[in-house]
Coordinates of C-alpha atoms in Angstrom, one line a residue:
M22 CA -3.2 -16.1 -50.2
S23 CA -5.6 -13.1 -49.5
K24 CA -4.6 -10.8 -46.4
S25 CA -6.8 -11.3 -43.7
P26 CA -9.1 -7.5 -43.4
A27 CA -7.8 -4.7 -41.5
P28 CA -9.2 -5.0 -37.9
K29 CA -12.3 -2.4 -37.9
I30 CA -12.0 0.5 -35.9
L31 CA -14.9 2.5 -34.4
V32 CA -14.9 6.2 -35.3
K33 CA -17.6 8.5 -34.1
R34 CA -19.0 9.9 -36.8
R35 CA -21.3 12.2 -34.5
Q36 CA -18.1 13.3 -32.5
L37 CA -16.1 14.1 -36.0
L38 CA -18.9 16.1 -37.1
A39 CA -19.2 18.4 -34.2
S40 CA -15.6 18.6 -33.7
G41 CA -15.4 19.8 -37.6
A42 CA -18.1 22.3 -37.0
A43 CA -16.6 23.4 -33.6
A44 CA -13.4 24.1 -35.5
V45 CA -15.0 26.2 -38.2
A46 CA -16.8 28.3 -35.4
T47 CA -13.4 29.0 -33.7
L48 CA -11.3 29.7 -37.1
A49 CA -14.4 32.2 -37.7
L50 CA -13.6 33.7 -34.4
S51 CA -10.0 34.2 -34.9
A52 CA -9.9 37.4 -36.6
T53 CA -11.7 39.2 -34.0
L54 CA -10.3 38.1 -30.7
P55 CA -7.1 39.9 -29.4
G56 CA -4.7 37.4 -28.1
F57 CA -6.5 34.3 -29.9
I58 CA -3.9 31.0 -30.0
G59 CA -5.8 28.5 -31.8
P60 CA -7.8 25.6 -31.8
A61 CA -5.5 23.5 -30.3
A62 CA -6.3 25.6 -26.6
A63 CA -10.0 25.1 -27.1
Q64 CA -11.0 22.8 -24.3
E65 CA -12.4 19.1 -26.0
E66 CA -16.1 18.0 -24.7
P67 CA -16.4 15.7 -22.7
I68 CA -17.8 12.3 -24.1
K69 CA -21.0 11.0 -22.4
V70 CA -20.3 7.8 -20.9
A71 CA -23.4 5.7 -18.8
A72 CA -22.6 2.6 -16.5
I73 CA -25.2 -0.3 -15.8
Y74 CA -24.6 -2.2 -12.8
T75 CA -26.4 -5.5 -11.9
V76 CA -25.6 -4.7 -7.6
P77 CA -25.4 -1.3 -5.8
V78 CA -22.4 0.9 -6.4
E79 CA -21.3 -0.1 -2.6
Q80 CA -20.4 -3.7 -4.0
Q81 CA -16.5 -3.9 -4.1
W82 CA -16.1 -4.6 -8.0
V83 CA -18.9 -1.8 -8.8
S84 CA -17.6 0.5 -6.3
R85 CA -14.0 0.6 -8.2
I86 CA -15.9 1.4 -12.1
H87 CA -18.0 4.2 -10.4
K88 CA -14.8 5.3 -8.5
A89 CA -13.0 6.0 -11.8
A90 CA -16.2 7.1 -13.7
Q91 CA -16.5 9.6 -10.9
A92 CA -12.8 11.1 -10.9
A93 CA -12.9 11.6 -14.9
K94 CA -16.5 13.5 -14.2
E95 CA -14.4 15.9 -12.2
R96 CA -11.8 16.2 -14.3
G97 CA -14.2 17.3 -16.9
D98 CA -13.5 14.6 -19.1
I99 CA -16.7 13.0 -19.4
E100 CA -20.7 13.2 -18.8
Y101 CA -21.7 10.5 -16.3
V102 CA -25.1 8.6 -15.4
F103 CA -25.6 5.3 -14.3
S104 CA -28.1 2.9 -13.3
E105 CA -27.7 0.2 -10.4
S106 CA -29.4 -3.0 -9.1
V107 CA -30.4 -4.0 -12.6
S108 CA -32.0 -7.1 -13.0
N109 CA -30.3 -9.7 -15.8
N110 CA -33.6 -9.5 -17.2
D111 CA -33.9 -6.0 -17.6
Y112 CA -30.2 -5.7 -18.6
E113 CA -30.7 -5.3 -22.4
R114 CA -33.1 -2.7 -22.2
V115 CA -31.6 -0.4 -20.0
M116 CA -28.6 -0.6 -22.5
R117 CA -30.3 -0.3 -25.3
E118 CA -31.9 3.5 -23.6
Y119 CA -28.6 4.3 -23.1
A120 CA -27.7 3.9 -26.5
E121 CA -30.4 5.6 -27.9
A122 CA -29.8 8.5 -25.7
G123 CA -26.6 8.9 -27.9
H124 CA -24.1 7.7 -25.2
D125 CA -20.4 8.0 -26.5
L126 CA -19.4 5.3 -24.0
I127 CA -21.3 2.5 -22.3
V128 CA -19.8 0.3 -19.3
G129 CA -20.9 -2.4 -17.4
E130 CA -20.7 -6.5 -16.6
A131 CA -22.2 -9.3 -19.0
F132 CA -21.4 -12.2 -16.9
A133 CA -25.1 -13.3 -16.9
V134 CA -26.3 -11.4 -20.1
E135 CA -23.6 -12.0 -22.8
D136 CA -25.5 -12.9 -25.3
A137 CA -27.9 -10.0 -25.1
A138 CA -25.3 -7.4 -24.7
R139 CA -23.2 -8.2 -27.7
A140 CA -26.8 -8.4 -29.6
V141 CA -27.2 -4.6 -28.3
A142 CA -23.7 -3.5 -29.3
A143 CA -24.4 -5.4 -33.2
D144 CA -27.3 -2.9 -33.3
Y145 CA -25.3 0.3 -32.3
P146 CA -22.0 0.1 -34.1
D147 CA -21.4 3.7 -33.4
T148 CA -21.3 3.3 -29.9
A149 CA -18.6 2.3 -27.5
F150 CA -19.2 -0.7 -25.2
L151 CA -16.9 -1.5 -22.8
I152 CA -18.1 -4.6 -20.6
G153 CA -16.9 -6.7 -18.1
S154 CA -16.3 -10.1 -19.5
S155 CA -15.0 -13.5 -19.1
F156 CA -14.8 -14.0 -22.8
K157 CA -12.4 -12.5 -25.3
P158 CA -13.5 -9.9 -27.7
D159 CA -15.0 -10.6 -31.2
D160 CA -13.8 -8.8 -34.2
A161 CA -17.4 -9.4 -35.1
N162 CA -18.6 -6.7 -32.1
P163 CA -16.1 -4.2 -33.5
N164 CA -17.3 -1.8 -31.1
F165 CA -17.6 -4.3 -28.1
A166 CA -14.3 -4.7 -25.7
V167 CA -13.8 -6.2 -22.7
F168 CA -12.1 -6.3 -19.6
D169 CA -11.9 -7.8 -16.1
N170 CA -10.2 -7.3 -12.8
Y171 CA -6.8 -9.1 -13.6
I172 CA -5.6 -8.4 -10.0
Q173 CA -4.2 -11.7 -9.5
D174 CA -0.6 -9.8 -8.9
A175 CA -1.9 -8.0 -5.4
S176 CA -3.9 -11.2 -4.9
Y177 CA -0.6 -13.5 -4.8
L178 CA 0.8 -10.8 -2.1
T179 CA -2.1 -11.0 0.1
G180 CA -1.8 -14.6 -0.1
I181 CA 1.9 -14.6 1.4
I182 CA 0.6 -12.5 4.2
A183 CA -2.1 -15.0 5.2
G184 CA 0.2 -17.9 5.1
A185 CA 2.3 -16.3 7.5
M186 CA -0.4 -15.1 9.9
T187 CA -2.1 -18.3 10.2
E188 CA -1.7 -20.3 13.5
S189 CA -4.1 -23.4 12.4
N190 CA -3.0 -23.2 8.8
N191 CA -6.8 -23.0 7.8
I192 CA -7.4 -20.5 5.8
G193 CA -11.4 -20.2 4.9
M194 CA -12.3 -18.7 1.4
V195 CA -16.0 -17.3 0.3
G196 CA -16.4 -16.3 -3.1
G197 CA -19.7 -14.9 -5.4
Y198 CA -19.6 -17.3 -8.4
P199 CA -16.7 -19.8 -9.5
I200 CA -15.9 -17.9 -12.7
P201 CA -12.5 -16.8 -14.4
E202 CA -12.8 -13.5 -12.6
V203 CA -13.2 -14.6 -9.0
N204 CA -11.3 -17.8 -9.8
R205 CA -8.2 -16.2 -10.7
L206 CA -7.9 -14.3 -7.6
M207 CA -8.5 -16.8 -5.3
N208 CA -5.8 -19.3 -7.0
A209 CA -3.7 -16.6 -6.8
F210 CA -4.2 -16.2 -3.1
M211 CA -3.5 -20.0 -2.5
A212 CA -0.5 -19.3 -4.3
G213 CA 1.0 -16.8 -2.6
A214 CA 0.2 -18.3 0.9
R215 CA 1.5 -21.7 -0.1
E216 CA 4.7 -19.8 -0.9
I217 CA 5.7 -18.8 2.7
N218 CA 3.7 -22.0 4.2
P219 CA 3.6 -25.2 2.4
E220 CA 1.8 -26.6 5.4
V221 CA -1.8 -24.5 4.6
E222 CA -5.0 -25.8 3.7
F223 CA -8.1 -24.0 2.4
Q224 CA -11.8 -24.4 2.7
V225 CA -13.2 -23.1 -0.3
A226 CA -17.1 -22.1 -1.0
F227 CA -19.3 -19.7 -3.3
I228 CA -22.6 -18.3 -2.3
G229 CA -24.1 -18.0 -5.7
S230 CA -24.7 -14.2 -5.2
W231 CA -22.6 -11.1 -5.8
F232 CA -24.1 -9.2 -3.0
D233 CA -25.9 -11.3 -0.3
P234 CA -23.6 -10.4 2.7
P235 CA -25.9 -12.1 5.2
K236 CA -25.0 -15.3 3.5
A237 CA -21.4 -15.0 2.8
K238 CA -21.1 -14.1 6.7
E239 CA -22.9 -17.4 7.6
T240 CA -20.6 -19.4 5.1
A241 CA -17.7 -17.8 6.5
F242 CA -18.9 -19.0 10.0
A243 CA -19.0 -22.1 9.2
Q244 CA -15.0 -22.1 7.6
I245 CA -14.7 -21.1 11.3
D246 CA -16.4 -24.0 13.1
G247 CA -14.1 -26.2 10.5
G248 CA -10.9 -24.8 11.6
A249 CA -10.1 -21.6 9.8
D250 CA -8.8 -18.6 11.4
V251 CA -8.0 -16.7 8.6
L252 CA -10.7 -15.6 6.1
Y253 CA -10.3 -14.1 2.8
A254 CA -13.1 -12.0 1.9
E255 CA -14.3 -12.0 -1.8
R256 CA -17.7 -11.5 -0.8
F257 CA -19.1 -8.5 1.9
G258 CA -20.1 -10.4 5.1
V259 CA -17.0 -12.5 5.6
S260 CA -15.3 -9.7 7.4
D261 CA -18.4 -9.5 9.5
A262 CA -17.7 -13.2 10.3
A263 CA -14.0 -12.7 11.5
Q264 CA -14.4 -9.6 13.0
E265 CA -17.2 -11.3 15.6
K266 CA -15.2 -14.2 16.3
G267 CA -12.1 -12.4 16.8
L268 CA -10.2 -13.5 13.9
L269 CA -8.6 -12.1 10.8
A270 CA -9.5 -11.3 7.2
I271 CA -8.0 -10.6 3.9
G272 CA -9.8 -8.2 1.6
N273 CA -10.4 -8.1 -2.1
V274 CA -10.7 -5.3 -4.7
I275 CA -11.2 -2.7 -1.9
D276 CA -9.9 -1.4 1.1
T277 CA -12.0 -2.0 4.3
Q278 CA -9.3 -1.7 6.9
S279 CA -11.1 1.2 8.6
D280 CA -14.4 -0.5 8.9
Y281 CA -12.2 -3.2 10.4
P282 CA -9.3 -2.1 11.8
D283 CA -8.4 -5.0 14.0
T284 CA -9.9 -7.7 11.7
V285 CA -8.7 -6.9 8.0
V286 CA -4.8 -7.4 7.7
A287 CA -4.3 -6.7 4.0
S288 CA -6.5 -6.2 1.1
A289 CA -5.7 -6.5 -2.9
L290 CA -6.8 -3.4 -4.4
W291 CA -8.5 -2.8 -8.0
H292 CA -7.7 0.2 -9.6
F293 CA -10.6 0.9 -12.6
E294 CA -8.8 4.2 -13.7
P295 CA -6.4 2.6 -16.0
T296 CA -8.9 1.0 -17.9
L297 CA -11.5 3.4 -18.1
D298 CA -8.9 6.4 -19.2
A299 CA -7.6 4.2 -21.8
A300 CA -11.0 3.5 -23.1
I301 CA -11.9 7.4 -22.9
A302 CA -9.1 8.3 -24.8
K303 CA -9.6 5.8 -28.1
V304 CA -13.4 6.8 -28.0
R305 CA -12.1 10.2 -28.0
D306 CA -9.4 9.6 -31.2
G307 CA -11.8 7.6 -32.9
S308 CA -9.1 4.1 -32.2
F309 CA -11.6 2.2 -30.2
K310 CA -12.3 -1.2 -31.0
A311 CA -12.8 -4.8 -29.6
E312 CA -10.1 -5.6 -27.7
D313 CA -9.1 -6.9 -24.1
Y314 CA -8.6 -4.4 -21.6
G315 CA -7.6 -7.1 -18.9
V316 CA -3.8 -6.0 -19.0
Y317 CA -4.5 -2.2 -17.3
S318 CA -5.4 -4.2 -14.2
F319 CA -2.1 -5.4 -13.7
M320 CA 0.0 -4.2 -11.3
K321 CA 2.8 -2.8 -13.8
E322 CA -0.1 -1.0 -15.2
K323 CA -1.2 1.1 -11.6
G324 CA -4.4 -1.4 -11.7
S325 CA -3.9 -3.0 -9.4
S326 CA -1.8 -2.7 -5.2
L327 CA -1.5 -4.1 -2.1
A328 CA -3.4 -2.0 0.5
P329 CA -1.2 -0.4 3.4
L330 CA -1.1 -2.4 6.3
G331 CA -2.3 0.2 8.2
T332 CA -3.2 -0.9 11.6
F333 CA -1.1 -4.6 11.3
E334 CA 2.3 -2.5 10.3
G335 CA 4.9 -4.3 12.4
K336 CA 2.5 -7.1 13.1
V337 CA 3.3 -9.4 9.9
P338 CA 6.3 -12.0 10.4
E339 CA 9.4 -9.8 9.4
E340 CA 10.0 -12.6 6.8
A341 CA 6.8 -12.4 5.1
M342 CA 7.0 -8.6 4.4
K343 CA 10.5 -9.3 2.9
L344 CA 8.8 -11.9 0.3
V345 CA 6.3 -9.6 -0.2
E346 CA 8.3 -6.9 -1.0
E347 CA 10.7 -9.1 -3.2
K348 CA 7.6 -10.4 -5.2
R349 CA 6.1 -7.0 -5.9
K350 CA 9.4 -5.8 -7.2
A351 CA 9.8 -9.0 -9.5
I352 CA 6.3 -8.6 -10.5
L353 CA 6.8 -4.8 -11.7
D354 CA 10.1 -5.4 -13.5
G355 CA 9.0 -8.6 -15.3
S356 CA 10.9 -11.1 -13.6
F357 CA 8.4 -12.9 -11.9
T358 CA 4.5 -13.6 -13.3
V359 CA 1.5 -14.3 -11.1
E360 CA 0.0 -17.2 -13.0
I361 CA -3.5 -16.8 -14.1
D362 CA -5.3 -19.7 -13.3
D363 CA -9.2 -19.7 -14.1
S364 CA -9.7 -23.3 -13.0
E365 CA -12.2 -23.3 -10.0
P366 CA -10.2 -23.6 -7.0
K367 CA -11.2 -26.1 -4.7
S368 CA -11.0 -27.4 -1.2
S369 CA -7.7 -28.5 0.3

């Protein structure tokens, strides 16, 4: 029986050459510098990172990637450039330009350009690609790793809160597209709401856009007319509708309570830092390969959390908050697992 080939590892040849030259130069100086303490003390050079976004960096999902990259830049771990609002038709060209420019790591999303993104990666085997995708890594593209916002843990907890806060037992949910990375969050939220309130029903709608606040707002108004008194704001614009009608909203990915202090009760937060930091470390040590970085978004990996209640502290029923804390601890210690359900959620 033949053995399976060993997994291919991305080794940055130019980094190895550069580090080797730097080591020779450092050793050459050792005899002339008083108090020399060796190459281990030398600061590692930042790696070059480029990001490509199909929406503005203010959009929820992209803002978390941008925030993590800015933090890594401020630490001196990376050099960082980005392009925003890149159309799907232009995405491949921008990827190739960044690869040609010698960036070590290219970050982006391939939800509508999957084939093109993987084709680019195949043409630049010495460049690491960390790409948001609904699909899994493939050893045929050893330098193409995937990620997604697996924040179902925090979404489940916000569902508990929503289920306790609704008075009409009718919750409206507005999403971008019914793809796995949206579906799993909605399904987890619905499961959490049903955990504490089996009577709750849902109105589910998708607007066919990642960034169209007016359309999301109008869709939310329609759900309010249908009886919803709590809205799940997967997209920007939903909380505006809730605010105008004096109702409540649950945030997603970012904490917008400061903008809607009387509206947003709780939010499931995504922290991209664990994902990006893991990729940076692997690019630096030459171990970057095709793998799924989704696990770094789990709550136990500090990739997601429940936002502080802030202005709603003390306003959520005590029973609900006890259940939230019970489930949170169980998620962290592994005694409870939130189901990852990527199927399209349906209205009740």
